[in-house]
JSON list of C-alpha atoms in Angstrom, two decimals:
[
{"chain": "F", "resi": 211, "resn": "GLY", "atom": "CA", "xyz": [149.09, 301.74, 328.09]},
{"chain": "F", "resi": 212, "resn": "LEU", "atom": "CA", "xyz": [146.29, 303.64, 329.74]},
{"chain": "F", "resi": 213, "resn": "PHE", "atom": "CA", "xyz": [148.61, 305.44, 332.15]},
{"chain": "F", "resi": 214, "resn": "ARG", "atom": "CA", "xyz": [151.85, 307.06, 331.08]},
{"chain": "F", "resi": 215, "resn": "GLU", "atom": "CA", "xyz": [154.89, 307.08, 333.32]},
{"chain": "F", "resi": 216, "resn": "PHE", "atom": "CA", "xyz": [155.44, 309.99, 335.67]},
{"chain": "F", "resi": 217, "resn": "SER", "atom": "CA", "xyz": [158.21, 311.08, 337.97]},
{"chain": "F", "resi": 218, "resn": "THR", "atom": "CA", "xyz": [156.24, 313.41, 340.26]},
{"chain": "F", "resi": 219, "resn": "PRO", "atom": "CA", "xyz": [152.59, 313.31, 341.39]},
{"chain": "F", "resi": 220, "resn": "GLU", "atom": "CA", "xyz": [151.93, 316.62, 339.60]},
{"chain": "F", "resi": 221, "resn": "GLU", "atom": "CA", "xyz": [152.51, 314.87, 336.26]},
{"chain": "F", "resi": 222, "resn": "VAL", "atom": "CA", "xyz": [149.55, 312.50, 336.73]},
{"chain": "F", "resi": 223, "resn": "ASP", "atom": "CA", "xyz": [146.72, 313.49, 334.38]},
{"chain": "F", "resi": 224, "resn": "VAL", "atom": "CA", "xyz": [143.70, 312.89, 336.62]},
{"chain": "F", "resi": 225, "resn": "TYR", "atom": "CA", "xyz": [141.18, 313.84, 333.92]},
{"chain": "F", "resi": 226, "resn": "SER", "atom": "CA", "xyz": [142.51, 311.23, 331.47]},
{"chain": "F", "resi": 227, "resn": "ILE", "atom": "CA", "xyz": [142.22, 308.54, 334.11]},
{"chain": "F", "resi": 228, "resn": "PHE", "atom": "CA", "xyz": [138.59, 309.31, 334.95]},
{"chain": "F", "resi": 229, "resn": "ARG", "atom": "CA", "xyz": [137.21, 310.68, 331.67]},
{"chain": "F", "resi": 230, "resn": "PHE", "atom": "CA", "xyz": [135.16, 307.52, 331.10]},
{"chain": "F", "resi": 231, "resn": "GLY", "atom": "CA", "xyz": [133.97, 307.35, 334.71]},
{"chain": "F", "resi": 232, "resn": "THR", "atom": "CA", "xyz": [134.85, 304.31, 336.79]},
{"chain": "F", "resi": 233, "resn": "ARG", "atom": "CA", "xyz": [132.34, 302.01, 335.10]},
{"chain": "F", "resi": 234, "resn": "THR", "atom": "CA", "xyz": [131.27, 300.59, 338.43]},
{"chain": "F", "resi": 235, "resn": "SER", "atom": "CA", "xyz": [127.65, 301.74, 338.53]},
{"chain": "F", "resi": 236, "resn": "GLU", "atom": "CA", "xyz": [124.93, 303.30, 336.39]},
{"chain": "F", "resi": 237, "resn": "GLU", "atom": "CA", "xyz": [124.50, 305.74, 339.26]},
{"chain": "F", "resi": 238, "resn": "GLU", "atom": "CA", "xyz": [127.62, 307.46, 337.97]},
{"chain": "F", "resi": 239, "resn": "TRP", "atom": "CA", "xyz": [125.67, 309.18, 335.22]},
{"chain": "F", "resi": 240, "resn": "ASN", "atom": "CA", "xyz": [122.19, 309.51, 336.77]},
{"chain": "F", "resi": 241, "resn": "LEU", "atom": "CA", "xyz": [122.50, 313.10, 337.99]},
{"chain": "F", "resi": 242, "resn": "THR", "atom": "CA", "xyz": [120.03, 314.90, 340.22]},
{"chain": "F", "resi": 243, "resn": "GLN", "atom": "CA", "xyz": [118.37, 318.10, 339.03]},
{"chain": "F", "resi": 244, "resn": "GLU", "atom": "CA", "xyz": [120.46, 320.02, 341.57]},
{"chain": "F", "resi": 245, "resn": "GLU", "atom": "CA", "xyz": [123.67, 318.59, 340.09]},
{"chain": "F", "resi": 246, "resn": "VAL", "atom": "CA", "xyz": [122.53, 319.42, 336.55]},
{"chain": "F", "resi": 247, "resn": "SER", "atom": "CA", "xyz": [121.76, 323.01, 337.61]},
{"chain": "F", "resi": 248, "resn": "TYR", "atom": "CA", "xyz": [125.17, 323.37, 339.27]},
{"chain": "F", "resi": 249, "resn": "LEU", "atom": "CA", "xyz": [127.09, 321.96, 336.28]},
{"chain": "F", "resi": 250, "resn": "SER", "atom": "CA", "xyz": [125.18, 324.08, 333.76]},
{"chain": "F", "resi": 251, "resn": "GLN", "atom": "CA", "xyz": [127.16, 327.13, 334.88]},
{"chain": "F", "resi": 252, "resn": "PHE", "atom": "CA", "xyz": [130.36, 325.68, 333.36]},
{"chain": "F", "resi": 253, "resn": "SER", "atom": "CA", "xyz": [130.84, 325.97, 329.58]},
{"chain": "F", "resi": 254, "resn": "ALA", "atom": "CA", "xyz": [132.38, 322.47, 329.40]},
{"chain": "F", "resi": 255, "resn": "PHE", "atom": "CA", "xyz": [129.04, 321.10, 330.61]},
{"chain": "F", "resi": 256, "resn": "ASN", "atom": "CA", "xyz": [126.95, 322.91, 327.99]},
{"chain": "F", "resi": 257, "resn": "GLY", "atom": "CA", "xyz": [124.17, 320.53, 326.97]},
{"chain": "F", "resi": 258, "resn": "VAL", "atom": "CA", "xyz": [123.89, 318.59, 330.24]},
{"chain": "F", "resi": 259, "resn": "ALA", "atom": "CA", "xyz": [120.49, 320.13, 331.05]},
{"chain": "F", "resi": 260, "resn": "GLU", "atom": "CA", "xyz": [119.13, 319.09, 327.62]},
{"chain": "F", "resi": 261, "resn": "GLY", "atom": "CA", "xyz": [120.54, 315.57, 327.87]},
{"chain": "F", "resi": 262, "resn": "ARG", "atom": "CA", "xyz": [123.03, 316.11, 325.03]},
{"chain": "F", "resi": 263, "resn": "LEU", "atom": "CA", "xyz": [126.07, 315.44, 327.18]},
{"chain": "F", "resi": 264, "resn": "ARG", "atom": "CA", "xyz": [127.00, 312.43, 329.27]},
{"chain": "F", "resi": 265, "resn": "VAL", "atom": "CA", "xyz": [128.45, 313.41, 332.65]},
{"chain": "F", "resi": 266, "resn": "TYR", "atom": "CA", "xyz": [130.02, 311.00, 335.11]},
{"chain": "F", "resi": 267, "resn": "ARG", "atom": "CA", "xyz": [129.81, 311.56, 338.87]},
{"chain": "F", "resi": 268, "resn": "ILE", "atom": "CA", "xyz": [132.85, 310.18, 340.69]},
{"chain": "F", "resi": 269, "resn": "PRO", "atom": "CA", "xyz": [132.91, 310.30, 344.51]},
{"chain": "F", "resi": 270, "resn": "ILE", "atom": "CA", "xyz": [136.16, 311.64, 345.93]},
{"chain": "F", "resi": 271, "resn": "GLU", "atom": "CA", "xyz": [136.64, 308.36, 347.84]},
{"chain": "F", "resi": 272, "resn": "LYS", "atom": "CA", "xyz": [136.76, 306.51, 344.49]},
{"chain": "F", "resi": 273, "resn": "VAL", "atom": "CA", "xyz": [139.37, 308.96, 343.19]},
{"chain": "F", "resi": 274, "resn": "TYR", "atom": "CA", "xyz": [141.45, 308.32, 346.32]},
{"chain": "F", "resi": 275, "resn": "GLU", "atom": "CA", "xyz": [141.06, 304.56, 345.95]},
{"chain": "F", "resi": 276, "resn": "VAL", "atom": "CA", "xyz": [142.13, 304.46, 342.28]},
{"chain": "F", "resi": 277, "resn": "MET", "atom": "CA", "xyz": [145.04, 306.84, 342.79]},
{"chain": "F", "resi": 278, "resn": "LYS", "atom": "CA", "xyz": [146.32, 304.78, 345.74]},
{"chain": "F", "resi": 279, "resn": "GLN", "atom": "CA", "xyz": [145.88, 301.43, 343.96]},
{"chain": "F", "resi": 280, "resn": "TYR", "atom": "CA", "xyz": [147.47, 302.36, 340.63]},
{"chain": "F", "resi": 281, "resn": "PHE", "atom": "CA", "xyz": [149.86, 305.18, 341.52]},
{"chain": "F", "resi": 282, "resn": "GLY", "atom": "CA", "xyz": [150.60, 304.70, 345.22]},
{"chain": "F", "resi": 283, "resn": "LEU", "atom": "CA", "xyz": [149.47, 308.28, 345.90]},
{"chain": "F", "resi": 284, "resn": "GLU", "atom": "CA", "xyz": [147.93, 309.39, 349.18]},
{"chain": "F", "resi": 285, "resn": "PRO", "atom": "CA", "xyz": [145.02, 311.88, 349.08]},
{"chain": "F", "resi": 286, "resn": "ASP", "atom": "CA", "xyz": [147.26, 314.87, 349.83]},
{"chain": "F", "resi": 287, "resn": "GLU", "atom": "CA", "xyz": [149.59, 313.90, 346.96]},
{"chain": "F", "resi": 288, "resn": "ILE", "atom": "CA", "xyz": [146.94, 313.76, 344.24]},
{"chain": "F", "resi": 289, "resn": "PRO", "atom": "CA", "xyz": [147.23, 316.71, 341.85]},
{"chain": "F", "resi": 290, "resn": "ILE", "atom": "CA", "xyz": [143.55, 317.67, 342.00]},
{"chain": "F", "resi": 291, "resn": "VAL", "atom": "CA", "xyz": [142.74, 320.80, 340.01]},
{"chain": "F", "resi": 292, "resn": "ASP", "atom": "CA", "xyz": [139.73, 321.91, 338.02]},
{"chain": "F", "resi": 293, "resn": "TYR", "atom": "CA", "xyz": [140.19, 320.76, 334.48]},
{"chain": "F", "resi": 294, "resn": "LEU", "atom": "CA", "xyz": [138.27, 322.03, 331.49]},
{"chain": "F", "resi": 295, "resn": "ARG", "atom": "CA", "xyz": [135.98, 319.00, 331.57]},
{"chain": "F", "resi": 296, "resn": "MET", "atom": "CA", "xyz": [136.36, 317.88, 335.21]},
{"chain": "F", "resi": 297, "resn": "VAL", "atom": "CA", "xyz": [134.87, 319.85, 338.09]},
{"chain": "F", "resi": 298, "resn": "TYR", "atom": "CA", "xyz": [134.83, 319.13, 341.83]},
{"chain": "F", "resi": 299, "resn": "TRP", "atom": "CA", "xyz": [131.76, 320.14, 343.86]},
{"chain": "F", "resi": 300, "resn": "GLU", "atom": "CA", "xyz": [132.36, 320.28, 347.61]},
{"chain": "F", "resi": 301, "resn": "GLU", "atom": "CA", "xyz": [128.64, 320.01, 348.41]},
{"chain": "F", "resi": 302, "resn": "THR", "atom": "CA", "xyz": [128.49, 316.46, 347.02]},
{"chain": "F", "resi": 303, "resn": "CYS", "atom": "CA", "xyz": [132.17, 315.49, 347.55]},
{"chain": "F", "resi": 304, "resn": "CYS", "atom": "CA", "xyz": [132.22, 314.35, 343.92]},
{"chain": "F", "resi": 305, "resn": "TYR", "atom": "CA", "xyz": [134.01, 315.09, 340.70]},
{"chain": "F", "resi": 306, "resn": "TYR", "atom": "CA", "xyz": [131.95, 315.54, 337.55]},
{"chain": "F", "resi": 307, "resn": "VAL", "atom": "CA", "xyz": [133.52, 314.59, 334.25]},
{"chain": "F", "resi": 308, "resn": "ALA", "atom": "CA", "xyz": [132.08, 315.86, 330.96]},
{"chain": "F", "resi": 309, "resn": "ASN", "atom": "CA", "xyz": [132.29, 313.11, 328.37]},
{"chain": "F", "resi": 310, "resn": "HIS", "atom": "CA", "xyz": [132.13, 314.81, 324.97]},
{"chain": "F", "resi": 311, "resn": "GLY", "atom": "CA", "xyz": [131.26, 312.41, 322.20]},
{"chain": "F", "resi": 312, "resn": "PHE", "atom": "CA", "xyz": [132.72, 309.01, 321.44]},
{"chain": "F", "resi": 313, "resn": "LEU", "atom": "CA", "xyz": [135.61, 307.88, 323.65]},
{"chain": "F", "resi": 314, "resn": "GLY", "atom": "CA", "xyz": [135.41, 311.07, 325.68]},
{"chain": "F", "resi": 315, "resn": "ASP", "atom": "CA", "xyz": [136.76, 313.34, 322.94]},
{"chain": "F", "resi": 316, "resn": "ILE", "atom": "CA", "xyz": [135.02, 316.08, 321.00]},
{"chain": "F", "resi": 317, "resn": "GLU", "atom": "CA", "xyz": [134.73, 314.98, 317.38]},
{"chain": "F", "resi": 318, "resn": "VAL", "atom": "CA", "xyz": [133.83, 317.83, 315.06]},
{"chain": "F", "resi": 319, "resn": "GLU", "atom": "CA", "xyz": [133.09, 317.67, 311.37]},
{"chain": "F", "resi": 320, "resn": "ILE", "atom": "CA", "xyz": [133.31, 321.09, 309.71]},
{"chain": "F", "resi": 321, "resn": "LEU", "atom": "CA", "xyz": [130.56, 321.39, 307.11]},
{"chain": "F", "resi": 322, "resn": "TYR", "atom": "CA", "xyz": [131.16, 324.94, 305.88]},
{"chain": "F", "resi": 323, "resn": "ALA", "atom": "CA", "xyz": [133.67, 327.72, 306.53]},
{"chain": "F", "resi": 324, "resn": "GLU", "atom": "CA", "xyz": [134.12, 331.29, 305.32]},
{"chain": "F", "resi": 325, "resn": "ARG", "atom": "CA", "xyz": [136.43, 334.22, 306.08]},
{"chain": "F", "resi": 326, "resn": "LEU", "atom": "CA", "xyz": [134.44, 337.24, 307.22]},
{"chain": "F", "resi": 327, "resn": "ASP", "atom": "CA", "xyz": [135.16, 340.83, 306.15]},
{"chain": "F", "resi": 328, "resn": "ASP", "atom": "CA", "xyz": [136.89, 341.53, 309.49]},
{"chain": "F", "resi": 329, "resn": "GLY", "atom": "CA", "xyz": [139.30, 338.58, 309.00]},
{"chain": "F", "resi": 330, "resn": "LYS", "atom": "CA", "xyz": [137.56, 336.25, 311.43]},
{"chain": "F", "resi": 331, "resn": "ILE", "atom": "CA", "xyz": [136.53, 332.77, 310.31]},
{"chain": "F", "resi": 332, "resn": "ARG", "atom": "CA", "xyz": [132.95, 331.52, 310.64]},
{"chain": "F", "resi": 333, "resn": "PHE", "atom": "CA", "xyz": [132.28, 327.80, 310.40]},
{"chain": "F", "resi": 334, "resn": "VAL", "atom": "CA", "xyz": [129.33, 325.46, 310.75]},
{"chain": "F", "resi": 335, "resn": "TYR", "atom": "CA", "xyz": [130.05, 322.10, 312.34]},
{"chain": "F", "resi": 336, "resn": "THR", "atom": "CA", "xyz": [128.39, 318.94, 313.51]},
{"chain": "F", "resi": 337, "resn": "ASN", "atom": "CA", "xyz": [129.34, 316.39, 316.13]},
{"chain": "F", "resi": 338, "resn": "PRO", "atom": "CA", "xyz": [128.24, 313.03, 314.72]},
{"chain": "F", "resi": 339, "resn": "ASN", "atom": "CA", "xyz": [128.54, 311.34, 318.11]},
{"chain": "F", "resi": 340, "resn": "GLN", "atom": "CA", "xyz": [126.16, 313.56, 320.08]},
{"chain": "F", "resi": 341, "resn": "ILE", "atom": "CA", "xyz": [122.67, 312.44, 321.02]},
{"chain": "F", "resi": 342, "resn": "ALA", "atom": "CA", "xyz": [119.83, 313.55, 318.66]},
{"chain": "F", "resi": 343, "resn": "PRO", "atom": "CA", "xyz": [118.30, 316.04, 318.09]},
{"chain": "F", "resi": 344, "resn": "TYR", "atom": "CA", "xyz": [121.60, 317.85, 318.60]},
{"chain": "F", "resi": 345, "resn": "PHE", "atom": "CA", "xyz": [123.04, 319.03, 315.28]},
{"chain": "F", "resi": 346, "resn": "GLY", "atom": "CA", "xyz": [126.23, 320.88, 316.16]},
{"chain": "F", "resi": 347, "resn": "GLY", "atom": "CA", "xyz": [126.77, 324.56, 315.91]},
{"chain": "F", "resi": 348, "resn": "GLU", "atom": "CA", "xyz": [128.16, 327.67, 314.36]},
{"chain": "F", "resi": 349, "resn": "ALA", "atom": "CA", "xyz": [131.38, 329.24, 315.58]},
{"chain": "F", "resi": 350, "resn": "VAL", "atom": "CA", "xyz": [133.53, 332.27, 314.85]},
{"chain": "F", "resi": 351, "resn": "VAL", "atom": "CA", "xyz": [137.28, 332.27, 315.53]},
{"chain": "F", "resi": 352, "resn": "GLU", "atom": "CA", "xyz": [139.97, 334.93, 315.20]},
{"chain": "F", "resi": 353, "resn": "SER", "atom": "CA", "xyz": [143.76, 334.83, 314.98]},
{"chain": "F", "resi": 354, "resn": "PHE", "atom": "CA", "xyz": [145.44, 334.85, 318.36]},
{"chain": "F", "resi": 355, "resn": "VAL", "atom": "CA", "xyz": [149.08, 334.27, 319.36]},
{"chain": "F", "resi": 356, "resn": "GLY", "atom": "CA", "xyz": [150.08, 331.80, 316.67]},
{"chain": "F", "resi": 357, "resn": "GLY", "atom": "CA", "xyz": [146.68, 330.12, 316.52]},
{"chain": "F", "resi": 358, "resn": "PHE", "atom": "CA", "xyz": [143.01, 330.89, 316.91]},
{"chain": "F", "resi": 359, "resn": "ARG", "atom": "CA", "xyz": [140.56, 331.60, 319.73]},
{"chain": "F", "resi": 360, "resn": "PHE", "atom": "CA", "xyz": [136.80, 331.33, 319.78]},
{"chain": "F", "resi": 361, "resn": "VAL", "atom": "CA", "xyz": [134.86, 334.59, 319.60]},
{"chain": "F", "resi": 362, "resn": "SER", "atom": "CA", "xyz": [131.48, 332.85, 319.65]},
{"chain": "F", "resi": 363, "resn": "ASN", "atom": "CA", "xyz": [130.11, 329.33, 319.61]},
{"chain": "F", "resi": 364, "resn": "GLN", "atom": "CA", "xyz": [126.37, 328.76, 319.28]},
{"chain": "F", "resi": 365, "resn": "HIS", "atom": "CA", "xyz": [124.94, 325.25, 319.54]},
{"chain": "F", "resi": 366, "resn": "HIS", "atom": "CA", "xyz": [122.03, 324.31, 317.29]},
{"chain": "F", "resi": 367, "resn": "ASP", "atom": "CA", "xyz": [119.53, 321.45, 317.12]},
{"chain": "F", "resi": 368, "resn": "ALA", "atom": "CA", "xyz": [119.31, 321.96, 313.34]},
{"chain": "F", "resi": 369, "resn": "PRO", "atom": "CA", "xyz": [121.61, 323.57, 310.74]},
{"chain": "F", "resi": 370, "resn": "PRO", "atom": "CA", "xyz": [121.76, 327.36, 311.12]},
{"chain": "F", "resi": 371, "resn": "GLU", "atom": "CA", "xyz": [119.59, 329.40, 308.77]},
{"chain": "F", "resi": 372, "resn": "GLY", "atom": "CA", "xyz": [121.32, 330.17, 305.52]},
{"chain": "F", "resi": 373, "resn": "TYR", "atom": "CA", "xyz": [123.60, 327.16, 305.66]}
]
């Protein structure tokens, strides 16, 4: 189902519950310019100012209501933390959830990749679910502790030059 079982409140994944908003009002995604400016400082909200990213605004009262109704949790029991794509702003008493692409997930199609002389990997990608004119981007990753980490990630409205 939508919610997995949990044995302690800390195991509840609040982001997964609210990543599509609450679907109760169009006002959820009609952000003010002040909200857009605030959210633009977080990398997970890159593109909100240009309209390339859907962001849901969820009042804290709604979070409390849902968590009580479906999980029986009181406000002081809810494991509220800042997630990569979910930020709380005290000034508005709201959470903001970055909805990346279709179904809330980032969908990336790698169009080209190459290993650079220094061992890093450069790739050009697109996100077919983003709003036009957004193309995708160009990223560089390097090996790091059994995997990779991003060294750079530049978004583009058109394919990078030389692609």
